[in-house]
mmCIF file of C-alpha atoms in Angstrom:
data_model
loop_
_atom_site.group_PDB
_atom_site.id
_atom_site.type_symbol
_atom_site.label_atom_id
_atom_site.label_comp_id
_atom_site.label_asym_id
_atom_site.label_seq_id
_atom_site.Cartn_x
_atom_site.Cartn_y
_atom_site.Cartn_z
ATOM 1 C CA UNK U 1 72.058 53.414 -31.498
ATOM 2 C CA UNK U 2 73.428 52.313 -34.863
ATOM 3 C CA UNK U 3 71.346 50.813 -37.630
ATOM 4 C CA UNK U 4 72.892 47.353 -37.182
ATOM 5 C CA UNK U 5 71.975 47.282 -33.495
ATOM 6 C CA UNK U 6 68.364 48.257 -34.239
ATOM 7 C CA UNK U 7 68.053 45.526 -36.875
ATOM 8 C CA UNK U 8 69.571 42.951 -34.498
ATOM 9 C CA UNK U 9 67.109 43.865 -31.754
ATOM 10 C CA UNK U 10 64.138 43.502 -34.130
ATOM 11 C CA UNK U 11 65.354 40.101 -35.293
ATOM 12 C CA UNK U 12 65.698 38.962 -31.659
ATOM 13 C CA UNK U 13 62.082 39.936 -30.946
ATOM 14 C CA UNK U 14 60.869 38.095 -34.062
ATOM 15 C CA UNK U 15 62.726 34.931 -32.994
ATOM 16 C CA UNK U 16 61.214 34.997 -29.493
ATOM 17 C CA UNK U 17 57.701 35.500 -30.902
ATOM 18 C CA UNK U 18 58.185 32.676 -33.404
ATOM 19 C CA UNK U 19 59.426 30.362 -30.648
ATOM 20 C CA UNK U 20 56.399 31.224 -28.479
ATOM 21 C CA UNK U 21 54.059 30.589 -31.408
ATOM 22 C CA UNK U 22 55.632 27.164 -32.027
ATOM 23 C CA UNK U 23 55.222 26.191 -28.370
ATOM 24 C CA UNK U 24 51.550 27.196 -28.359
ATOM 25 C CA UNK U 25 50.902 25.272 -31.568
ATOM 26 C CA UNK U 26 52.545 22.167 -30.134
ATOM 27 C CA UNK U 27 50.393 22.316 -26.977
ATOM 28 C CA UNK U 28 47.256 22.657 -29.073
ATOM 29 C CA UNK U 29 48.216 19.680 -31.243
ATOM 30 C CA UNK U 30 48.915 17.574 -28.163
ATOM 31 C CA UNK U 31 45.445 18.346 -26.803
ATOM 32 C CA UNK U 32 43.721 17.452 -30.056
ATOM 33 C CA UNK U 33 45.750 14.279 -30.579
ATOM 34 C CA UNK U 34 43.832 11.131 -29.395
ATOM 35 C CA UNK U 35 45.389 9.628 -26.323
ATOM 36 C CA UNK U 36 46.396 6.001 -26.121
ATOM 37 C CA UNK U 37 44.617 3.560 -23.829
ATOM 38 C CA UNK U 38 47.582 3.595 -21.496
ATOM 39 C CA UNK U 39 47.562 7.381 -21.211
ATOM 40 C CA UNK U 40 43.813 7.330 -20.524
ATOM 41 C CA UNK U 41 44.275 4.813 -17.713
ATOM 42 C CA UNK U 42 47.115 6.862 -16.234
ATOM 43 C CA UNK U 43 45.017 10.020 -16.299
ATOM 44 C CA UNK U 44 42.106 8.247 -14.589
ATOM 45 C CA UNK U 45 44.436 6.918 -11.898
ATOM 46 C CA UNK U 46 45.919 10.370 -11.329
ATOM 47 C CA UNK U 47 42.485 11.980 -11.063
ATOM 48 C CA UNK U 48 41.265 9.342 -8.608
ATOM 49 C CA UNK U 49 44.434 9.634 -6.574
ATOM 50 C CA UNK U 50 44.415 13.378 -6.163
ATOM 51 C CA UNK U 51 40.703 14.212 -6.547
ATOM 52 C CA UNK U 52 38.429 12.783 -3.832
ATOM 53 C CA UNK U 53 35.342 11.094 -5.323
ATOM 54 C CA UNK U 54 32.415 10.903 -2.875
ATOM 55 C CA UNK U 55 30.270 7.785 -2.844
ATOM 56 C CA UNK U 56 27.081 7.917 -4.857
ATOM 57 C CA UNK U 57 24.375 8.964 -2.431
ATOM 58 C CA UNK U 58 21.167 6.986 -2.162
ATOM 59 C CA UNK U 59 19.046 10.039 -2.874
ATOM 60 C CA UNK U 60 20.828 10.867 -6.141
ATOM 61 C CA UNK U 61 20.509 7.277 -7.367
ATOM 62 C CA UNK U 62 16.869 6.920 -6.321
ATOM 63 C CA UNK U 63 14.653 6.089 -9.265
ATOM 64 C CA UNK U 64 12.193 8.880 -8.577
ATOM 65 C CA UNK U 65 14.953 11.503 -8.362
ATOM 66 C CA UNK U 66 16.441 10.347 -11.646
ATOM 67 C CA UNK U 67 12.965 10.290 -13.151
ATOM 68 C CA UNK U 68 12.378 13.918 -12.173
ATOM 69 C CA UNK U 69 15.826 15.048 -13.316
ATOM 70 C CA UNK U 70 15.465 13.392 -16.729
ATOM 71 C CA UNK U 71 12.016 14.842 -17.493
ATOM 72 C CA UNK U 72 10.520 18.323 -17.903
ATOM 73 C CA UNK U 73 9.948 20.171 -14.637
ATOM 74 C CA UNK U 74 6.686 22.124 -14.874
ATOM 75 C CA UNK U 75 5.649 24.292 -11.954
ATOM 76 C CA UNK U 76 2.343 22.403 -11.833
ATOM 77 C CA UNK U 77 2.139 18.812 -13.017
ATOM 78 C CA UNK U 78 -0.846 18.556 -15.377
ATOM 79 C CA UNK U 79 -0.023 16.148 -18.207
ATOM 80 C CA UNK U 80 -1.041 12.494 -17.913
ATOM 81 C CA UNK U 81 1.909 11.651 -20.176
ATOM 82 C CA UNK U 82 4.565 13.019 -17.806
ATOM 83 C CA UNK U 83 6.814 10.253 -16.355
ATOM 84 C CA UNK U 84 5.983 11.253 -12.779
ATOM 85 C CA UNK U 85 2.264 11.072 -13.574
ATOM 86 C CA UNK U 86 2.709 7.599 -15.058
ATOM 87 C CA UNK U 87 4.527 6.563 -11.893
ATOM 88 C CA UNK U 88 1.681 7.803 -9.685
ATOM 89 C CA UNK U 89 -1.089 6.291 -11.810
ATOM 90 C CA UNK U 90 0.647 2.906 -11.744
ATOM 91 C CA UNK U 91 1.026 3.124 -7.965
ATOM 92 C CA UNK U 92 -2.695 3.832 -7.757
ATOM 93 C CA UNK U 93 -3.947 1.208 -10.208
ATOM 94 C CA UNK U 94 -1.373 -1.591 -10.549
ATOM 95 C CA UNK U 95 -0.646 -4.027 -7.721
ATOM 96 C CA UNK U 96 2.280 -5.499 -9.673
ATOM 97 C CA UNK U 97 3.908 -2.063 -9.944
ATOM 98 C CA UNK U 98 3.420 -1.394 -6.227
ATOM 99 C CA UNK U 99 5.133 -4.619 -5.181
ATOM 100 C CA UNK U 100 8.162 -4.777 -7.531
ATOM 101 C CA UNK U 101 11.555 -4.050 -5.945
ATOM 102 C CA UNK U 102 14.644 -3.382 -8.056
ATOM 103 C CA UNK U 103 18.210 -3.074 -6.718
ATOM 104 C CA UNK U 104 20.660 -2.616 -9.568
ATOM 105 C CA UNK U 105 23.600 -1.751 -7.359
ATOM 106 C CA UNK U 106 24.453 -1.541 -3.698
ATOM 107 C CA UNK U 107 23.633 2.169 -3.486
ATOM 108 C CA UNK U 108 20.324 2.056 -5.358
ATOM 109 C CA UNK U 109 17.125 2.178 -3.368
ATOM 110 C CA UNK U 110 13.886 0.486 -4.301
ATOM 111 C CA UNK U 111 11.620 2.805 -6.247
ATOM 112 C CA UNK U 112 8.548 0.671 -5.807
ATOM 113 C CA UNK U 113 7.098 -1.048 -2.790
ATOM 114 C CA UNK U 114 5.108 2.158 -2.316
ATOM 115 C CA UNK U 115 1.458 3.058 -1.727
ATOM 116 C CA UNK U 116 -0.573 6.272 -1.823
ATOM 117 C CA UNK U 117 -2.424 7.658 1.197
ATOM 118 C CA UNK U 118 -5.261 9.991 0.190
ATOM 119 C CA UNK U 119 -6.679 10.789 3.632
ATOM 120 C CA UNK U 120 -5.371 13.498 5.966
ATOM 121 C CA UNK U 121 -6.161 11.332 8.999
ATOM 122 C CA UNK U 122 -4.134 8.411 7.617
ATOM 123 C CA UNK U 123 -1.229 10.708 6.692
ATOM 124 C CA UNK U 124 -1.092 12.108 10.230
ATOM 125 C CA UNK U 125 -1.244 8.632 11.761
ATOM 126 C CA UNK U 126 1.571 7.449 9.493
ATOM 127 C CA UNK U 127 3.767 10.454 10.369
ATOM 128 C CA UNK U 128 3.181 9.993 14.101
ATOM 129 C CA UNK U 129 4.309 6.337 13.885
ATOM 130 C CA UNK U 130 6.997 6.394 11.194
ATOM 131 C CA UNK U 131 8.153 9.973 10.653
ATOM 132 C CA UNK U 132 8.065 11.978 7.396
ATOM 133 C CA UNK U 133 6.370 10.725 4.229
ATOM 134 C CA UNK U 134 8.545 10.317 1.145
ATOM 135 C CA UNK U 135 6.582 12.824 -0.920
ATOM 136 C CA UNK U 136 3.433 14.910 -0.546
ATOM 137 C CA UNK U 137 1.326 15.888 -3.565
ATOM 138 C CA UNK U 138 -1.017 18.870 -3.385
ATOM 139 C CA UNK U 139 -2.392 21.650 -5.599
ATOM 140 C CA UNK U 140 -0.585 24.626 -4.044
ATOM 141 C CA UNK U 141 2.334 25.489 -1.783
ATOM 142 C CA UNK U 142 -0.069 27.753 0.111
ATOM 143 C CA UNK U 143 -2.172 24.791 1.243
ATOM 144 C CA UNK U 144 -2.631 25.282 4.990
ATOM 145 C CA UNK U 145 -2.441 21.534 5.600
ATOM 146 C CA UNK U 146 1.273 21.636 4.721
ATOM 147 C CA UNK U 147 1.907 23.706 7.853
ATOM 148 C CA UNK U 148 -0.015 21.270 10.059
ATOM 149 C CA UNK U 149 2.434 19.988 12.716
ATOM 150 C CA UNK U 150 1.084 16.468 12.253
ATOM 151 C CA UNK U 151 1.988 16.398 8.536
ATOM 152 C CA UNK U 152 5.685 15.668 7.926
ATOM 153 C CA UNK U 153 7.314 15.179 4.530
ATOM 154 C CA UNK U 154 10.614 15.196 2.668
ATOM 155 C CA UNK U 155 9.405 16.798 -0.555
ATOM 156 C CA UNK U 156 6.311 18.574 -1.933
ATOM 157 C CA UNK U 157 5.182 18.363 -5.552
ATOM 158 C CA UNK U 158 2.400 20.492 -7.041
ATOM 159 C CA UNK U 159 -0.190 18.649 -9.128
ATOM 160 C CA UNK U 160 -3.354 19.857 -10.833
ATOM 161 C CA UNK U 161 -6.642 19.271 -9.034
ATOM 162 C CA UNK U 162 -8.024 17.019 -11.767
ATOM 163 C CA UNK U 163 -4.898 14.866 -11.875
ATOM 164 C CA UNK U 164 -4.669 14.558 -8.093
ATOM 165 C CA UNK U 165 -8.297 13.464 -7.941
ATOM 166 C CA UNK U 166 -7.569 10.741 -10.494
ATOM 167 C CA UNK U 167 -4.409 9.568 -8.740
ATOM 168 C CA UNK U 168 -6.064 9.339 -5.322
ATOM 169 C CA UNK U 169 -9.238 7.716 -6.710
ATOM 170 C CA UNK U 170 -11.225 10.513 -5.076
ATOM 171 C CA UNK U 171 -14.820 11.362 -5.926
ATOM 172 C CA UNK U 172 -14.256 14.970 -4.875
ATOM 173 C CA UNK U 173 -11.215 16.988 -3.903
ATOM 174 C CA UNK U 174 -10.735 20.223 -2.000
ATOM 175 C CA UNK U 175 -7.346 21.312 -0.664
ATOM 176 C CA UNK U 176 -6.363 17.781 0.271
ATOM 177 C CA UNK U 177 -3.100 15.863 0.214
ATOM 178 C CA UNK U 178 -1.851 12.625 -1.300
ATOM 179 C CA UNK U 179 1.202 11.054 0.337
ATOM 180 C CA UNK U 180 3.618 8.457 -1.016
ATOM 181 C CA UNK U 181 4.772 6.032 1.696
ATOM 182 C CA UNK U 182 6.379 2.548 1.877
ATOM 183 C CA UNK U 183 4.120 -0.451 1.389
ATOM 184 C CA UNK U 184 3.632 -2.425 4.650
ATOM 185 C CA UNK U 185 5.340 -5.788 4.280
ATOM 186 C CA UNK U 186 3.685 -9.060 5.392
ATOM 187 C CA UNK U 187 4.708 -10.521 8.742
ATOM 188 C CA UNK U 188 7.036 -13.498 8.867
ATOM 189 C CA UNK U 189 4.493 -15.341 11.049
ATOM 190 C CA UNK U 190 1.349 -14.827 13.098
ATOM 191 C CA UNK U 191 2.733 -16.249 16.315
ATOM 192 C CA UNK U 192 0.128 -18.443 18.022
ATOM 193 C CA UNK U 193 -3.088 -17.291 16.333
ATOM 194 C CA UNK U 194 -6.539 -17.946 17.743
ATOM 195 C CA UNK U 195 -8.656 -15.457 15.767
ATOM 196 C CA UNK U 196 -7.714 -14.996 12.117
ATOM 197 C CA UNK U 197 -9.645 -13.385 9.271
ATOM 198 C CA UNK U 198 -8.900 -14.907 5.847
ATOM 199 C CA UNK U 199 -9.565 -12.557 2.918
ATOM 200 C CA UNK U 200 -9.948 -13.843 -0.651
ATOM 201 C CA UNK U 201 -9.918 -10.815 -2.974
ATOM 202 C CA UNK U 202 -11.061 -10.896 -6.586
ATOM 203 C CA UNK U 203 -11.721 -8.342 -9.319
ATOM 204 C CA UNK U 204 -14.224 -10.515 -11.169
ATOM 205 C CA UNK U 205 -17.547 -8.906 -12.013
ATOM 206 C CA UNK U 206 -19.415 -11.795 -10.371
ATOM 207 C CA UNK U 207 -17.552 -11.354 -7.099
ATOM 208 C CA UNK U 208 -20.079 -10.410 -4.414
ATOM 209 C CA UNK U 209 -17.607 -8.442 -2.311
ATOM 210 C CA UNK U 210 -15.348 -5.761 -3.784
ATOM 211 C CA UNK U 211 -11.877 -4.883 -2.569
ATOM 212 C CA UNK U 212 -13.204 -1.760 -0.830
ATOM 213 C CA UNK U 213 -15.770 -3.831 1.092
ATOM 214 C CA UNK U 214 -13.059 -6.304 2.068
ATOM 215 C CA UNK U 215 -11.146 -3.313 3.388
ATOM 216 C CA UNK U 216 -14.113 -2.450 5.602
ATOM 217 C CA UNK U 217 -14.147 -6.015 6.964
ATOM 218 C CA UNK U 218 -10.414 -5.784 7.740
ATOM 219 C CA UNK U 219 -11.036 -2.515 9.552
ATOM 220 C CA UNK U 220 -13.780 -4.200 11.593
ATOM 221 C CA UNK U 221 -11.420 -7.078 12.426
ATOM 222 C CA UNK U 222 -8.904 -4.642 13.863
ATOM 223 C CA UNK U 223 -11.592 -2.771 15.821
ATOM 224 C CA UNK U 224 -12.928 -6.058 17.251
ATOM 225 C CA UNK U 225 -9.361 -7.067 18.247
ATOM 226 C CA UNK U 226 -8.961 -10.036 15.957
ATOM 227 C CA UNK U 227 -5.349 -11.121 15.936
ATOM 228 C CA UNK U 228 -4.377 -11.179 12.269
ATOM 229 C CA UNK U 229 -5.336 -11.381 8.614
ATOM 230 C CA UNK U 230 -4.424 -13.975 5.997
ATOM 231 C CA UNK U 231 -4.695 -12.600 2.444
ATOM 232 C CA UNK U 232 -5.016 -15.054 -0.436
ATOM 233 C CA UNK U 233 -2.444 -14.249 -3.120
ATOM 234 C CA UNK U 234 -3.916 -12.680 -6.240
ATOM 235 C CA UNK U 235 -1.680 -10.944 -8.776
ATOM 236 C CA UNK U 236 -4.508 -8.686 -9.899
ATOM 237 C CA UNK U 237 -5.456 -7.208 -6.539
ATOM 238 C CA UNK U 238 -3.581 -6.561 -3.297
ATOM 239 C CA UNK U 239 -5.904 -4.411 -1.119
ATOM 240 C CA UNK U 240 -3.483 -1.464 -1.310
ATOM 241 C CA UNK U 241 -5.152 0.775 -3.885
ATOM 242 C CA UNK U 242 -6.128 4.224 -2.496
ATOM 243 C CA UNK U 243 -9.860 3.406 -2.208
ATOM 244 C CA UNK U 244 -9.306 0.141 -0.308
ATOM 245 C CA UNK U 245 -6.734 1.818 1.938
ATOM 246 C CA UNK U 246 -9.306 4.457 2.883
ATOM 247 C CA UNK U 247 -12.025 1.869 3.535
ATOM 248 C CA UNK U 248 -9.682 -0.235 5.690
ATOM 249 C CA UNK U 249 -8.145 2.846 7.343
ATOM 250 C CA UNK U 250 -4.740 1.396 6.405
ATOM 251 C CA UNK U 251 -5.266 -1.368 8.996
ATOM 252 C CA UNK U 252 -2.746 -3.711 7.364
ATOM 253 C CA UNK U 253 0.034 -1.305 8.374
ATOM 254 C CA UNK U 254 -0.557 -2.139 12.058
ATOM 255 C CA UNK U 255 -2.469 -5.451 11.964
ATOM 256 C CA UNK U 256 -0.200 -8.496 11.365
ATOM 257 C CA UNK U 257 -0.963 -10.172 8.053
ATOM 258 C CA UNK U 258 0.303 -13.008 5.884
ATOM 259 C CA UNK U 259 -0.018 -13.688 2.173
ATOM 260 C CA UNK U 260 -0.191 -17.165 0.704
ATOM 261 C CA UNK U 261 -1.666 -19.537 -1.831
ATOM 262 C CA UNK U 262 -4.632 -21.842 -1.235
ATOM 263 C CA UNK U 263 -2.364 -24.738 -0.265
ATOM 264 C CA UNK U 264 -0.424 -22.500 2.135
ATOM 265 C CA UNK U 265 -3.631 -21.334 3.821
ATOM 266 C CA UNK U 266 -4.797 -24.949 4.234
ATOM 267 C CA UNK U 267 -1.425 -25.880 5.741
ATOM 268 C CA UNK U 268 -1.688 -22.862 8.080
ATOM 269 C CA UNK U 269 -5.148 -24.003 9.236
ATOM 270 C CA UNK U 270 -3.979 -27.554 9.948
ATOM 271 C CA UNK U 271 -0.694 -26.635 11.627
ATOM 272 C CA UNK U 272 -2.429 -24.212 14.025
ATOM 273 C CA UNK U 273 -5.487 -26.457 14.579
ATOM 274 C CA UNK U 274 -7.955 -23.755 13.527
ATOM 275 C CA UNK U 275 -11.648 -24.223 12.816
ATOM 276 C CA UNK U 276 -12.182 -22.851 9.294
ATOM 277 C CA UNK U 277 -15.576 -21.191 8.766
ATOM 278 C CA UNK U 278 -17.450 -19.087 6.231
ATOM 279 C CA UNK U 279 -20.868 -17.466 6.349
ATOM 280 C CA UNK U 280 -23.567 -19.271 4.374
ATOM 281 C CA UNK U 281 -27.335 -19.448 4.120
ATOM 282 C CA UNK U 282 -27.655 -22.952 5.552
ATOM 283 C CA UNK U 283 -24.903 -22.653 8.154
ATOM 284 C CA UNK U 284 -25.183 -23.422 11.836
ATOM 285 C CA UNK U 285 -25.725 -20.509 14.179
ATOM 286 C CA UNK U 286 -22.624 -19.158 15.916
ATOM 287 C CA UNK U 287 -24.685 -19.041 19.127
ATOM 288 C CA UNK U 288 -25.697 -22.712 18.966
ATOM 289 C CA UNK U 289 -24.359 -25.586 21.068
ATOM 290 C CA UNK U 290 -23.332 -27.411 17.894
ATOM 291 C CA UNK U 291 -20.953 -24.614 16.937
ATOM 292 C CA UNK U 292 -19.638 -24.399 20.491
ATOM 293 C CA UNK U 293 -18.873 -28.133 20.512
ATOM 294 C CA UNK U 294 -16.993 -27.898 17.203
ATOM 295 C CA UNK U 295 -14.961 -24.936 18.383
ATOM 296 C CA UNK U 296 -14.056 -26.672 21.644
ATOM 297 C CA UNK U 297 -11.954 -29.268 19.807
ATOM 298 C CA UNK U 298 -9.819 -26.587 18.080
ATOM 299 C CA UNK U 299 -7.261 -24.058 19.293
ATOM 300 C CA UNK U 300 -8.765 -21.166 17.386
ATOM 301 C CA UNK U 301 -10.871 -20.057 14.439
ATOM 302 C CA UNK U 302 -10.329 -18.728 10.923
ATOM 303 C CA UNK U 303 -13.243 -16.882 9.332
ATOM 304 C CA UNK U 304 -13.023 -16.789 5.524
ATOM 305 C CA UNK U 305 -14.641 -14.127 3.354
ATOM 306 C CA UNK U 306 -14.507 -13.068 -0.271
ATOM 307 C CA UNK U 307 -14.236 -15.055 -3.483
ATOM 308 C CA UNK U 308 -13.526 -18.352 -1.700
ATOM 309 C CA UNK U 309 -11.740 -21.039 -3.791
ATOM 310 C CA UNK U 310 -13.367 -24.467 -4.008
ATOM 311 C CA UNK U 311 -10.711 -26.158 -1.847
ATOM 312 C CA UNK U 312 -11.230 -23.712 1.015
ATOM 313 C CA UNK U 313 -15.001 -23.740 0.593
ATOM 314 C CA UNK U 314 -15.253 -27.508 1.014
ATOM 315 C CA UNK U 315 -12.774 -27.529 3.918
ATOM 316 C CA UNK U 316 -14.509 -24.828 5.956
ATOM 317 C CA UNK U 317 -17.701 -25.069 8.003
ATOM 318 C CA UNK U 318 -20.820 -23.094 7.151
ATOM 319 C CA UNK U 319 -21.977 -20.703 9.849
ATOM 320 C CA UNK U 320 -24.707 -18.086 9.999
ATOM 321 C CA UNK U 321 -25.996 -15.345 12.247
ATOM 322 C CA UNK U 322 -29.541 -16.050 13.379
ATOM 323 C CA UNK U 323 -30.733 -13.794 16.144
ATOM 324 C CA UNK U 324 -34.252 -13.420 17.483
ATOM 325 C CA UNK U 325 -35.315 -10.341 19.328
ATOM 326 C CA UNK U 326 -38.378 -8.217 19.890
ATOM 327 C CA UNK U 327 -39.317 -5.995 16.957
ATOM 328 C CA UNK U 328 -41.805 -3.194 17.657
ATOM 329 C CA UNK U 329 -44.742 -2.830 15.323
ATOM 330 C CA UNK U 330 -47.575 -0.335 15.455
ATOM 331 C CA UNK U 331 -51.025 -1.864 15.313
ATOM 332 C CA UNK U 332 -53.919 0.432 16.284
ATOM 333 C CA UNK U 333 -51.530 2.403 18.459
ATOM 334 C CA UNK U 334 -50.212 -0.653 20.313
ATOM 335 C CA UNK U 335 -46.662 -2.008 20.118
ATOM 336 C CA UNK U 336 -46.388 -5.754 19.697
ATOM 337 C CA UNK U 337 -43.134 -7.711 20.056
ATOM 338 C CA UNK U 338 -42.395 -10.354 17.419
ATOM 339 C CA UNK U 339 -39.353 -12.295 16.284
ATOM 340 C CA UNK U 340 -36.989 -11.149 13.573
ATOM 341 C CA UNK U 341 -34.844 -13.748 11.790
ATOM 342 C CA UNK U 342 -31.492 -12.707 10.288
ATOM 343 C CA UNK U 343 -30.342 -15.014 7.519
ATOM 344 C CA UNK U 344 -28.924 -15.087 4.030
ATOM 345 C CA UNK U 345 -31.888 -16.784 2.376
ATOM 346 C CA UNK U 346 -32.774 -14.638 -0.603
ATOM 347 C CA UNK U 347 -32.647 -10.902 -1.106
ATOM 348 C CA UNK U 348 -36.199 -10.027 -0.139
ATOM 349 C CA UNK U 349 -37.901 -8.849 3.011
ATOM 350 C CA UNK U 350 -40.933 -10.963 3.875
ATOM 351 C CA UNK U 351 -43.751 -9.997 6.201
ATOM 352 C CA UNK U 352 -46.392 -12.677 6.866
ATOM 353 C CA UNK U 353 -50.010 -11.566 6.664
ATOM 354 C CA UNK U 354 -51.581 -10.917 10.032
ATOM 355 C CA UNK U 355 -48.234 -11.019 11.812
ATOM 356 C CA UNK U 356 -45.412 -8.611 12.543
ATOM 357 C CA UNK U 357 -42.540 -11.040 11.932
ATOM 358 C CA UNK U 358 -40.057 -9.565 9.440
ATOM 359 C CA UNK U 359 -37.362 -11.659 7.738
ATOM 360 C CA UNK U 360 -34.266 -9.731 6.724
ATOM 361 C CA UNK U 361 -31.481 -10.795 4.374
ATOM 362 C CA UNK U 362 -27.902 -10.029 5.306
ATOM 363 C CA UNK U 363 -25.167 -10.034 2.703
ATOM 364 C CA UNK U 364 -21.796 -11.667 3.318
ATOM 365 C CA UNK U 365 -20.169 -8.444 4.453
ATOM 366 C CA UNK U 366 -22.753 -7.615 7.130
ATOM 367 C CA UNK U 367 -23.096 -11.209 8.317
ATOM 368 C CA UNK U 368 -19.321 -11.612 8.581
ATOM 369 C CA UNK U 369 -19.076 -8.433 10.650
ATOM 370 C CA UNK U 370 -21.779 -9.647 13.040
ATOM 371 C CA UNK U 371 -20.178 -13.102 13.210
ATOM 372 C CA UNK U 372 -16.798 -11.584 14.110
ATOM 373 C CA UNK U 373 -18.412 -9.642 16.941
ATOM 374 C CA UNK U 374 -20.347 -12.624 18.327
ATOM 375 C CA UNK U 375 -17.415 -15.049 18.075
ATOM 376 C CA UNK U 376 -15.117 -12.642 19.888
ATOM 377 C CA UNK U 377 -17.690 -11.838 22.565
ATOM 378 C CA UNK U 378 -18.937 -15.379 23.217
ATOM 379 C CA UNK U 379 -15.810 -17.529 22.849
ATOM 380 C CA UNK U 380 -12.649 -15.378 22.827
ATOM 381 C CA UNK U 381 -13.537 -12.470 25.087
ATOM 382 C CA UNK U 382 -10.297 -12.617 27.089
ATOM 383 C CA UNK U 383 -7.966 -13.460 24.197
ATOM 384 C CA UNK U 384 -5.231 -10.883 23.584
ATOM 385 C CA UNK U 385 -5.456 -8.693 20.496
ATOM 386 C CA UNK U 386 -1.916 -9.755 19.564
ATOM 387 C CA UNK U 387 -1.091 -13.298 18.398
ATOM 388 C CA UNK U 388 2.375 -12.899 19.921
ATOM 389 C CA UNK U 389 1.022 -12.576 23.494
ATOM 390 C CA UNK U 390 -0.219 -15.758 25.141
ATOM 391 C CA UNK U 391 -3.549 -15.440 26.915
#
């Protein structure tokens, strides 16, 4: 090969390399150059046309999922400042937080409207009726309760013992569970009610009956087959904190209930022709003929308990539980029967000198429970437990 041919071949290679270098530089400049609005729109259209975009799933847009994904993910949740901890503490302590529903778009689910169950029995009952809980909180994945066939859940989160005890409002904790489930919504109506318990909650220090005690009364109403509950609206308390749920055994999830203002309760009483009553010291006995005559002119009865507003207090009738029965007393080895009077007069126990008669004082909670039993037994024995079934 001659010298001229060798030089020509080298020049040809240099030209091809230079051309390739120019093409690569042009592509790089085109990528770095800002695109116009029109080009951006065209690119978006092309991507949407040829790349399938699945709909946003409800689980990925759920507030709790986004909360977990946007925050640190410790193996064991210990900090009270963690967003998930704040969420749980608000569910436990704030009625406003429990009840708020937010739907920002069609695919977003409500992240509130939730309550916490801190009893294994209640968790099992919920799962048997409604299926899996949203989330279960415990202290270890090795907790044997997680393998219980009656406990069903979608997700498990590990929380420290101290934090779980605070969230569940528990006095003591040992290998338990706390479940997050939907809040039971009020009924649209109570059908044709004949036995209704009206609950007036309050968090005032002077209130004689706490929310937990009201929960016990609601539980008794369900056990005695009263037909429904009417809860007076109060922004500060809703009877769905963990302690009240345990005391009521989550009765409001199966017992029909309404929520309303004082005027709405009064309208409910009048429209259903109910005899409104509340327990008082100077009330008439539920076993008396006077009470029976009053009840005969009404279709049913509403028993009111709690921090009763003035309008309801003046509208309702005062009733009391006064029962006399034989009370054994030991006197020189002999048993003597004497009368015992149950009333609300005072807080003392009196025993007359030379006699065996003892006068007991019953608080509102105990007297209301006894009144519910007597009213059901004496006047509504054959009434159905459901207000939607005529009897």
